[in-house]
Short mmCIF file of C-alpha atoms and ligand atoms in Angstrom, two decimals:
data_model
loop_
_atom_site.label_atom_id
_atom_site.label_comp_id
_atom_site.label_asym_id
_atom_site.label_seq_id
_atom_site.Cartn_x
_atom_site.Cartn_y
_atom_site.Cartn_z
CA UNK A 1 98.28 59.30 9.67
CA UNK A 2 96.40 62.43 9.95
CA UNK A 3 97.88 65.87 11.24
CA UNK A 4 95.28 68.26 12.03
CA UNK A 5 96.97 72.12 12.65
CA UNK A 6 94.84 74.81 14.56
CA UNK A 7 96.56 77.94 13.37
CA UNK A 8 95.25 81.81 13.02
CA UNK A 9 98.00 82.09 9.59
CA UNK A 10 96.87 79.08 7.97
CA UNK A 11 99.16 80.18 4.57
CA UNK A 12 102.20 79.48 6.70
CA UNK A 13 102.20 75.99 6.38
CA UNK A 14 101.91 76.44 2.04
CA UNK A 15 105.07 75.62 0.80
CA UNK A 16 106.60 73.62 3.58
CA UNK A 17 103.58 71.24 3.33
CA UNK A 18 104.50 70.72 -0.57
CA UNK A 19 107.67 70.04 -0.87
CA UNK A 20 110.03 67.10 -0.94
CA UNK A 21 109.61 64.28 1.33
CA UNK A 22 106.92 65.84 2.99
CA UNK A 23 104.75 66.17 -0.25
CA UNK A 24 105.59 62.59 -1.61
CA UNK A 25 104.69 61.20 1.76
CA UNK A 26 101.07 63.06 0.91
CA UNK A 27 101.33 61.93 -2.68
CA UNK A 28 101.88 58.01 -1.29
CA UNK A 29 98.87 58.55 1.40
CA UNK A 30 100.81 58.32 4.01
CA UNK A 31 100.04 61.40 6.05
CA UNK A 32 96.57 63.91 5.04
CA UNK A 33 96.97 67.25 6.45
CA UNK A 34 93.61 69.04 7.73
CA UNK A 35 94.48 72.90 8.11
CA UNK A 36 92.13 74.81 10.24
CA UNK A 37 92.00 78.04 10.92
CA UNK A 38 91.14 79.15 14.19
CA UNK A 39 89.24 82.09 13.43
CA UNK A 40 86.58 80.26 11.45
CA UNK A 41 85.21 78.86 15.29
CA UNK A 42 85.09 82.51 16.34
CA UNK A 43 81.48 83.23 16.75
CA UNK A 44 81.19 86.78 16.93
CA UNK A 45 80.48 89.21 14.20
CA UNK A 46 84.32 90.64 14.22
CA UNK A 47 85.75 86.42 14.32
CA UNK A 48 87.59 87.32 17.69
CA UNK A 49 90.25 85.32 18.54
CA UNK A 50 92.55 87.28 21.51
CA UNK A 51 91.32 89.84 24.43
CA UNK A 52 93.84 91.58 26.79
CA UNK A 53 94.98 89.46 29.83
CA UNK A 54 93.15 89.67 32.93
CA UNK A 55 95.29 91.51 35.96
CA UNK A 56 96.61 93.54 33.19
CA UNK A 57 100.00 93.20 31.55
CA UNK A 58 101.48 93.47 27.98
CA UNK A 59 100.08 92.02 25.05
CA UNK A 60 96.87 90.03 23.94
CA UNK A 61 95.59 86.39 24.79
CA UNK A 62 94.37 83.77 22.33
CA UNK A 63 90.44 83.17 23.65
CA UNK A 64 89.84 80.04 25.16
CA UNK A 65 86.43 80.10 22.84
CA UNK A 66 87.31 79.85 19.28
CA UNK A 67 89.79 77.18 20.38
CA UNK A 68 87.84 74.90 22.09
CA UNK A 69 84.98 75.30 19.43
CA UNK A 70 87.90 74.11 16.44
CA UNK A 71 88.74 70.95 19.05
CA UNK A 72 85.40 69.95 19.65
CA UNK A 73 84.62 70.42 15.81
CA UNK A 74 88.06 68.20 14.78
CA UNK A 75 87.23 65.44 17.69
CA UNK A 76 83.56 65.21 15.31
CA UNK A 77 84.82 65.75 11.98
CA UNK A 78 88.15 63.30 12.08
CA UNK A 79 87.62 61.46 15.61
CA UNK A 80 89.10 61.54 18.75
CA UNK A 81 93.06 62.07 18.54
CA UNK A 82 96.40 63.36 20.70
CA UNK A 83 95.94 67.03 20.73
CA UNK A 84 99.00 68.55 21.42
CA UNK A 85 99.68 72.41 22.46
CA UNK A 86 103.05 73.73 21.12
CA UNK A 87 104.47 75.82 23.65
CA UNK A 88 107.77 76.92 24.78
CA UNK A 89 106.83 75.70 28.67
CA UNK A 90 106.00 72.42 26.90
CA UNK A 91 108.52 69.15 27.42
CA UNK A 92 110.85 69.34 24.85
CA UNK A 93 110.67 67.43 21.36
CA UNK A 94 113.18 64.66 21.24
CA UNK A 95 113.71 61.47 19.31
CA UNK A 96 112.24 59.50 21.41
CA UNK A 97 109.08 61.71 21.87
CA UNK A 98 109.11 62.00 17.56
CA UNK A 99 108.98 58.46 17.57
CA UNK A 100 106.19 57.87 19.50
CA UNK A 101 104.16 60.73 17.82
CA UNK A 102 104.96 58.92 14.39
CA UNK A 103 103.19 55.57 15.56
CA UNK A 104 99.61 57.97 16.71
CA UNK A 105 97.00 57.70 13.87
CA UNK A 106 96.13 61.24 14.25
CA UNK A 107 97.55 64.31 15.72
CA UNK A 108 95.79 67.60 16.53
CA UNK A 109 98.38 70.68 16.24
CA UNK A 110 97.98 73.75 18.63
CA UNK A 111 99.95 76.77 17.32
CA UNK A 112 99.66 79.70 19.57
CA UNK A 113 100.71 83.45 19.11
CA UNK A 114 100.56 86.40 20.55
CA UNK A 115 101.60 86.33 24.52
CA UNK A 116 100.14 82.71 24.51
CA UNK A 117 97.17 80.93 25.00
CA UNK A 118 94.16 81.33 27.86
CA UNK A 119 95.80 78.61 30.67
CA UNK A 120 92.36 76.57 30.82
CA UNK A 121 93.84 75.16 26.98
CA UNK A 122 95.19 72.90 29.10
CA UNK A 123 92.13 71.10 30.29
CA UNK A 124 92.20 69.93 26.69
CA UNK A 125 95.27 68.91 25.26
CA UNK A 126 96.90 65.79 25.88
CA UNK A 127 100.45 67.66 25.62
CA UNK A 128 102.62 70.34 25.60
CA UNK A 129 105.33 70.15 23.23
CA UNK A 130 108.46 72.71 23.14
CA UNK A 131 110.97 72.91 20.02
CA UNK A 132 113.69 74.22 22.54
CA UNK A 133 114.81 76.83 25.35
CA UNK A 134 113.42 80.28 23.13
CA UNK A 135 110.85 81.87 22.13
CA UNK A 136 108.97 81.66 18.68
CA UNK A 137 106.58 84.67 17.24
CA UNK A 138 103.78 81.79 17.44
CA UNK A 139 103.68 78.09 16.97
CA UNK A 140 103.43 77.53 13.23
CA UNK A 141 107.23 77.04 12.86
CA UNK A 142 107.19 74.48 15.69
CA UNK A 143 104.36 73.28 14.71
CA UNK A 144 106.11 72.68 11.07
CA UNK A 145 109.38 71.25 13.32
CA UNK A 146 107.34 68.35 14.78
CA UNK A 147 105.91 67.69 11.13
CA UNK A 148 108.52 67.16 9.93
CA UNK A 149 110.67 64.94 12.13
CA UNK A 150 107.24 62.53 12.12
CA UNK A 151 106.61 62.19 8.37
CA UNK A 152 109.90 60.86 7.93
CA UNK A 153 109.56 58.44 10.32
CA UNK A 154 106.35 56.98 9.00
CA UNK A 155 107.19 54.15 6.88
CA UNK A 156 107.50 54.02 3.49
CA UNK A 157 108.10 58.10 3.58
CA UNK A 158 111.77 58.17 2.80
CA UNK A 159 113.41 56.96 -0.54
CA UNK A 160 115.72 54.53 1.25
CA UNK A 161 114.54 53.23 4.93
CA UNK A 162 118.04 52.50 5.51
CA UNK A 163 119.07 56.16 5.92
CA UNK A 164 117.04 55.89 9.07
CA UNK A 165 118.42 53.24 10.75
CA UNK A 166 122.13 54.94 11.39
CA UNK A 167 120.74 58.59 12.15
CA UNK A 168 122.23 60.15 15.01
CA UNK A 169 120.23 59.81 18.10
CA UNK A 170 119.86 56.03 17.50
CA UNK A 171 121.24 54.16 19.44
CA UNK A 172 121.98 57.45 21.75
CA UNK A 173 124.88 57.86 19.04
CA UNK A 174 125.75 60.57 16.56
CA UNK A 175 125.99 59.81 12.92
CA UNK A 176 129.41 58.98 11.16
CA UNK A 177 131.03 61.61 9.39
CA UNK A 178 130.04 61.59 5.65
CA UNK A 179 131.68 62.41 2.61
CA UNK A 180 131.16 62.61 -0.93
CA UNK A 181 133.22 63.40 -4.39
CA UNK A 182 135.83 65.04 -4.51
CA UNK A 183 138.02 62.78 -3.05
CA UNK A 184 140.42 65.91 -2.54
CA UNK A 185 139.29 69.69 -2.06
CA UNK A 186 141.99 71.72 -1.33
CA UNK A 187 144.37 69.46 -0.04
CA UNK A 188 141.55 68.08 2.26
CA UNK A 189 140.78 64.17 1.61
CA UNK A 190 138.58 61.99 2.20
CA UNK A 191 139.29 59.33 4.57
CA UNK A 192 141.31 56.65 2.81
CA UNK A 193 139.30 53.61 4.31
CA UNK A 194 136.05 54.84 2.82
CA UNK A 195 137.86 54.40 -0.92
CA UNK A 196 138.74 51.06 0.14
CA UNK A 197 135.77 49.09 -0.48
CA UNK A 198 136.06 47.05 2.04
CA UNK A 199 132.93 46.99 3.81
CA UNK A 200 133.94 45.11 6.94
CA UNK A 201 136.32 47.84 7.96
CA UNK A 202 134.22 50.84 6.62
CA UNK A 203 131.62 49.36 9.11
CA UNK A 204 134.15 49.21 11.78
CA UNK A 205 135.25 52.72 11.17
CA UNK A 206 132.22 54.51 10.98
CA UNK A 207 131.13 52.78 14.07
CA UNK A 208 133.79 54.02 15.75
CA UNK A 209 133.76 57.59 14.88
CA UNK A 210 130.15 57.51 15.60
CA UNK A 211 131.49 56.64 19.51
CA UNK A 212 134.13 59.51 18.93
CA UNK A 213 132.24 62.27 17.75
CA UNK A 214 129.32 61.25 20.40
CA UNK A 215 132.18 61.01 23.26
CA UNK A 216 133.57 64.65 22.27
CA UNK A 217 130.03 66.55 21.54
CA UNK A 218 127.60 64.94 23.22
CA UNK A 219 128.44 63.51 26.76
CA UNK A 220 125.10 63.37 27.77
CA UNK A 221 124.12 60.91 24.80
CA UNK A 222 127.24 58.60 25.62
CA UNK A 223 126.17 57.98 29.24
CA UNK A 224 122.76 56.50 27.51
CA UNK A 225 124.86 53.76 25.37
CA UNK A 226 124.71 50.46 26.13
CA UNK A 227 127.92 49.48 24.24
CA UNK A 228 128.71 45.55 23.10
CA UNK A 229 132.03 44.41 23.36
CA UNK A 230 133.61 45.75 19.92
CA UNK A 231 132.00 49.67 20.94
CA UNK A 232 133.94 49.06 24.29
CA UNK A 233 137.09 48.49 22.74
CA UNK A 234 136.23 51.62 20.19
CA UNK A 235 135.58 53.79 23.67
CA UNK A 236 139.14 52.21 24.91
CA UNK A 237 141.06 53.10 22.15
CA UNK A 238 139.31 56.97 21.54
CA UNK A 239 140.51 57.35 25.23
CA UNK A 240 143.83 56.70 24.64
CA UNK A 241 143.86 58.50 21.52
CA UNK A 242 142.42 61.71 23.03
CA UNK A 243 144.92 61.37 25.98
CA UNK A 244 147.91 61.42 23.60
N1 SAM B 1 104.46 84.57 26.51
C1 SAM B 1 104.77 83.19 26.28
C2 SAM B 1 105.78 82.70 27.32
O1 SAM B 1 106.59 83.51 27.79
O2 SAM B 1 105.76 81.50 27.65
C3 SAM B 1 105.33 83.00 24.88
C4 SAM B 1 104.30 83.15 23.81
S1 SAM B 1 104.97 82.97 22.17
C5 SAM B 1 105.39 84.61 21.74
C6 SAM B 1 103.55 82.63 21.19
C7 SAM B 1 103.35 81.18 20.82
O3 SAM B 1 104.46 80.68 20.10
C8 SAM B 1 103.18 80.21 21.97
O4 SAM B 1 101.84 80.21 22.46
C9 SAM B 1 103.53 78.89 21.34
O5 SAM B 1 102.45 78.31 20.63
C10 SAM B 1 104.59 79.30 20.33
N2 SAM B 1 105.96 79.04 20.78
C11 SAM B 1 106.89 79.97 21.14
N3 SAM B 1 108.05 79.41 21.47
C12 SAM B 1 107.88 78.07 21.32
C13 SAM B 1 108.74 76.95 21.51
N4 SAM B 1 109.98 77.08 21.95
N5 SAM B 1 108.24 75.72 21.25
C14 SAM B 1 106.96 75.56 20.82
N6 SAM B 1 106.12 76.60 20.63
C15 SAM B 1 106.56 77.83 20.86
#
């Protein structure tokens, strides 16, 4: 996969590009970054890149220009791709939208700053991604946010595949609790059934407090589970043991 970003502070992405799973995915081929720094399109003497906003107001706005110059030279450089604007009016990032993103052979990476972006942008994105309900400085950090939950969905990118397949948002669940040594800290212990090595009912029990923690945090998620027969009996018996 490629990941082109558009960004004015192109040293932003530095450190969180070359680290961990992020830089092994690079090291493995799996993902080539191409870094681009919006200013370099900017064809006047001074490399403009933001004007004041017409109908006045506070703030500057990123030029539609330089912008539309660094798409038009990625779409010749790398090929045609799903440019996406990061924006906090954009639909928000989800699992499911991460894993459809992760399956794209290359992405294009708007970041804005400033009070945002000329609207006519949107003539040429395919998207408008949002990280959540705030407001960033600019749209490196999302940008960095969306990198980040894709690389480590590409295959081959993660140590163990398994650790994907029981996330939380699968399924519409959250993870299991996990725990690791010491069995006791301060009088607090670890669940006896996890010491028990019986897999069967270790597999039984984190399913179920997979149901129970989604049922208590996340109602939203539950009402997207399609439950077999053994989860229903799990939901049963959480009922009756939160009603008691
Ligand atoms: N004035 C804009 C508004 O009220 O919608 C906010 C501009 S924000 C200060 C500058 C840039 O940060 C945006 O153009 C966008 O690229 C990025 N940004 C801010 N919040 C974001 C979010 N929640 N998700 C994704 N990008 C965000």
């Amino acid at each position: 996969m490629v990941i082109t970003i558009l960004t004015l502070f192109p040293r932003i992405f530095d450190s969180p590009l070359n680290e961990s799973i992020i830089k092994r995915a690079k090291e493995k081929g799996l993902v080539t970054f191409n870094i681009k720094n919006i200013r370099d399109f900017a064809k006047d003497p001074h490399k403009t890149c933001d004007d004041t906003p017409y109908g006045g107001g506070p703030g500057m706005v990123m030029k539609i220009e330089p912008l539309y110059n660094a798409i038009e030279h990625v779409k010749k450089d790398i090929g045609d791709g799903h440019f996406i604007l990061l924006s906090p009016q954009g639909r928000l990032l989800n699992w499911e939208v991460c894993e459809r993103l992760a399956k794209l052979s290359h992405i294009c990476l708007i970041c804005g700053r400033y009070e945002g972006i000329d609207e006519r942008i949107l003539e040429f994105v395919d998207e408008e991604i949002s990280i959540g309900d705030y407001i960033l400085s600019g749209g490196e950090i999302a940008a960095l946010v969306v990198i980040d939950t894709i690389v480590r969905l590409l295959p081959g990118a993660l140590g163990n595949e398994n650790s994907k397949s029981q996330e939380t948002f699968r399924e519409f669940l959250l993870e299991y609790p996990q725990y690791t040594r010491p069995e006791n800290f301060l009088g607090f212990k670890v669940p006896q059934v996890l010491l028990s090595g019986n897999h069967e009912q270790i597999r039984r029990w984190r399913r179920k407090e997979s149901i129970r923690k989604t049922i208590l945090r996340r109602p939203d998620l539950i009402s997207r589970f399609c439950p077999n027969e053994e989860d229903s009996r799990f939901i049963r018996e959480i009922m009756e043991e939160i009603q008691d």
